[in-house]
Tab-separated table of C-alpha atoms in Angstrom:
chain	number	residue	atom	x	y	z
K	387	UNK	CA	-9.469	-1.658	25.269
K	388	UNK	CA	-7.956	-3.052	21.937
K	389	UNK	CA	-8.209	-0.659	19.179
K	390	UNK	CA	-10.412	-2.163	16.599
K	391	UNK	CA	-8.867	-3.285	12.904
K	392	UNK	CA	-9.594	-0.585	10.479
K	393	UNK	CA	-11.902	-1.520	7.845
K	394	UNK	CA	-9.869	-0.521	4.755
K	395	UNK	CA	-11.873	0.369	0.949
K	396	UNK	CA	-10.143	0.246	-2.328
K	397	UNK	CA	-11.043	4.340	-1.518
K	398	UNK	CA	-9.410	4.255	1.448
K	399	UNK	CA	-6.553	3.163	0.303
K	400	UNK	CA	-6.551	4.864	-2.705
K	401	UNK	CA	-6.880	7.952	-0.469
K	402	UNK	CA	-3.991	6.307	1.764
K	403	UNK	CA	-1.535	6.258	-1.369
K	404	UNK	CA	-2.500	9.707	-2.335
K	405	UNK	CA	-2.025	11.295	0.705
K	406	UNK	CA	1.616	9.370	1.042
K	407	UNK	CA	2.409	10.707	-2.207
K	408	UNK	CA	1.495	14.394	-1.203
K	409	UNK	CA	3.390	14.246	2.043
K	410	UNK	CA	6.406	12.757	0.526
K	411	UNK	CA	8.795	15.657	1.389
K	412	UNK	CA	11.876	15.832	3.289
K	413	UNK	CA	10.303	17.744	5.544
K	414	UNK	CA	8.116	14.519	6.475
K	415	UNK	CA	10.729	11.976	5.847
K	416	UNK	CA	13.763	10.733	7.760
K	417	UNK	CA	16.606	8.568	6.615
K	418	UNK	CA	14.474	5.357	7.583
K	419	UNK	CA	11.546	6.775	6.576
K	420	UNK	CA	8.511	8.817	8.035
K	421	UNK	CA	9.277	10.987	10.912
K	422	UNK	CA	6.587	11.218	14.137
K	423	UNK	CA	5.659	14.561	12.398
K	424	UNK	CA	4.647	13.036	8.871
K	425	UNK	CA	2.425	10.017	10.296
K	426	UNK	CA	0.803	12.565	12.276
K	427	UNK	CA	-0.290	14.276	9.543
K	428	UNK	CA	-0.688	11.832	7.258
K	429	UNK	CA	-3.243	10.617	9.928
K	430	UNK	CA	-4.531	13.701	9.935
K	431	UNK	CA	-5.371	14.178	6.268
K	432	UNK	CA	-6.438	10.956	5.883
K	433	UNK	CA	-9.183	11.481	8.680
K	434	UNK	CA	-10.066	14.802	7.202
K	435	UNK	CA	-11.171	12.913	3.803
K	436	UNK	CA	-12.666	10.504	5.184
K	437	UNK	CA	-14.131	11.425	9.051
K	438	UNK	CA	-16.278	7.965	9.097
K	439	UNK	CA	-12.912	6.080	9.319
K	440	UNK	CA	-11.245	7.256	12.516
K	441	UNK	CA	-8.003	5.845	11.494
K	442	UNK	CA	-5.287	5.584	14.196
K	443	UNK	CA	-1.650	6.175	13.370
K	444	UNK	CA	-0.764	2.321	14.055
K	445	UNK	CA	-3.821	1.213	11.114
K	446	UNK	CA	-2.146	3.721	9.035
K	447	UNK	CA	1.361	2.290	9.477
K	448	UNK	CA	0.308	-0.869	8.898
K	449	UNK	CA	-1.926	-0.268	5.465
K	450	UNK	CA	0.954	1.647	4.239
K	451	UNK	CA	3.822	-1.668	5.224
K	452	UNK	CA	1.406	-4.115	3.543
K	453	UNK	CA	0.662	-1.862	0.634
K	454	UNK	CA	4.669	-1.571	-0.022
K	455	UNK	CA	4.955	-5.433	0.452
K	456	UNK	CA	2.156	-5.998	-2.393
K	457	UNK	CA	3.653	-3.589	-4.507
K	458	UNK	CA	7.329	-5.128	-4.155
K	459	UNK	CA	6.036	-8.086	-4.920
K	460	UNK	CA	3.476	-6.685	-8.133
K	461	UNK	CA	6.728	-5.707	-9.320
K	462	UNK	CA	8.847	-8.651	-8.866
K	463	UNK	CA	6.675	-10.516	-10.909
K	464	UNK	CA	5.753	-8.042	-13.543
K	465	UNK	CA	9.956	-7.614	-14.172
K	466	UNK	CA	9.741	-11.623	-15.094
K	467	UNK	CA	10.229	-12.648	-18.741
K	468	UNK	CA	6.791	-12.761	-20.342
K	469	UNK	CA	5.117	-10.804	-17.583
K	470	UNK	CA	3.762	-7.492	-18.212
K	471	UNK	CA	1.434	-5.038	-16.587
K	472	UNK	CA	-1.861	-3.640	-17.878
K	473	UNK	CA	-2.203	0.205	-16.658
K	474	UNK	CA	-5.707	0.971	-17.857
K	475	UNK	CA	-7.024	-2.776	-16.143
K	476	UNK	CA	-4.302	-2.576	-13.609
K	477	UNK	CA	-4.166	-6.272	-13.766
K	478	UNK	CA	-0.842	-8.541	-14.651
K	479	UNK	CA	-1.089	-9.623	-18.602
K	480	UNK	CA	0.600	-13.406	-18.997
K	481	UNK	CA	-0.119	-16.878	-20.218
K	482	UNK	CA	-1.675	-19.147	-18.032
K	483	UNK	CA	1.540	-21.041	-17.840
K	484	UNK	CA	3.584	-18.386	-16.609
K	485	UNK	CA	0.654	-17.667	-13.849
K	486	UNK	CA	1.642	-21.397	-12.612
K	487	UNK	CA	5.364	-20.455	-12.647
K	488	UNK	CA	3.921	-17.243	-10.908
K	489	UNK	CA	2.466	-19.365	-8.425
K	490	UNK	CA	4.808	-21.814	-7.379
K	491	UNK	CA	7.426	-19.421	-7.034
K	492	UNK	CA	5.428	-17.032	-5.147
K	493	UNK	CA	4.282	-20.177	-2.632
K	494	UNK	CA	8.505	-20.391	-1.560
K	495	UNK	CA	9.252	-16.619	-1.661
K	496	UNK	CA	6.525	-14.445	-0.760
């Protein structure tokens, strides 16, 4: 049976990034990044806040790889000339030309 794809809320994830930031010891981490140990209990806590979910280590994996890809990129453009980030609307501040600029440059490298 194929696992289903998790159904991910701005709390879930919010949960999912707070929970990464709690376990982010060396205790969790290896030199390439989470050990076996620290998705399990990532998984683990994660599933604890929110029982509904029934995450599986692989949906978990994958939330947190396209979470770091978003945020790579958030801060590729935010580091741009005339591009700066808003942390009480959490929302990129810019003029509507640089969003173009934004755009077209994000269409060849993201």
């Amino acid at each position: 049976m194929t696992q289903n794809r998790a159904k991910w809320t701005a709390r879930y994830e919010k949960g999912l990034v707070e929970v990464l930031t709690e376990y982010n010891l060396n205790h969790y981490r290896g030199q390439n990044g989470w050990t076996t140990e620290g998705w399990n209990q990532v998984v683990k806590e994660l599933n604890n806040l929110y029982p509904e979910a029934r995450f599986t280590k692989d949906q978990v994996q994958d939330k947190e790889a396209q979470l770091k890809k978003h945020y790579k990129n958030i801060k590729l453009i935010v580091n741009r000339s005339g591009i700066s980030w808003n942390d009480i609307a959490c929302v990129i501040n810019t003029t509507p030309e640089k969003w173009e600029e934004i755009i077209a440059v994000s269409f060849y490298s993201f």
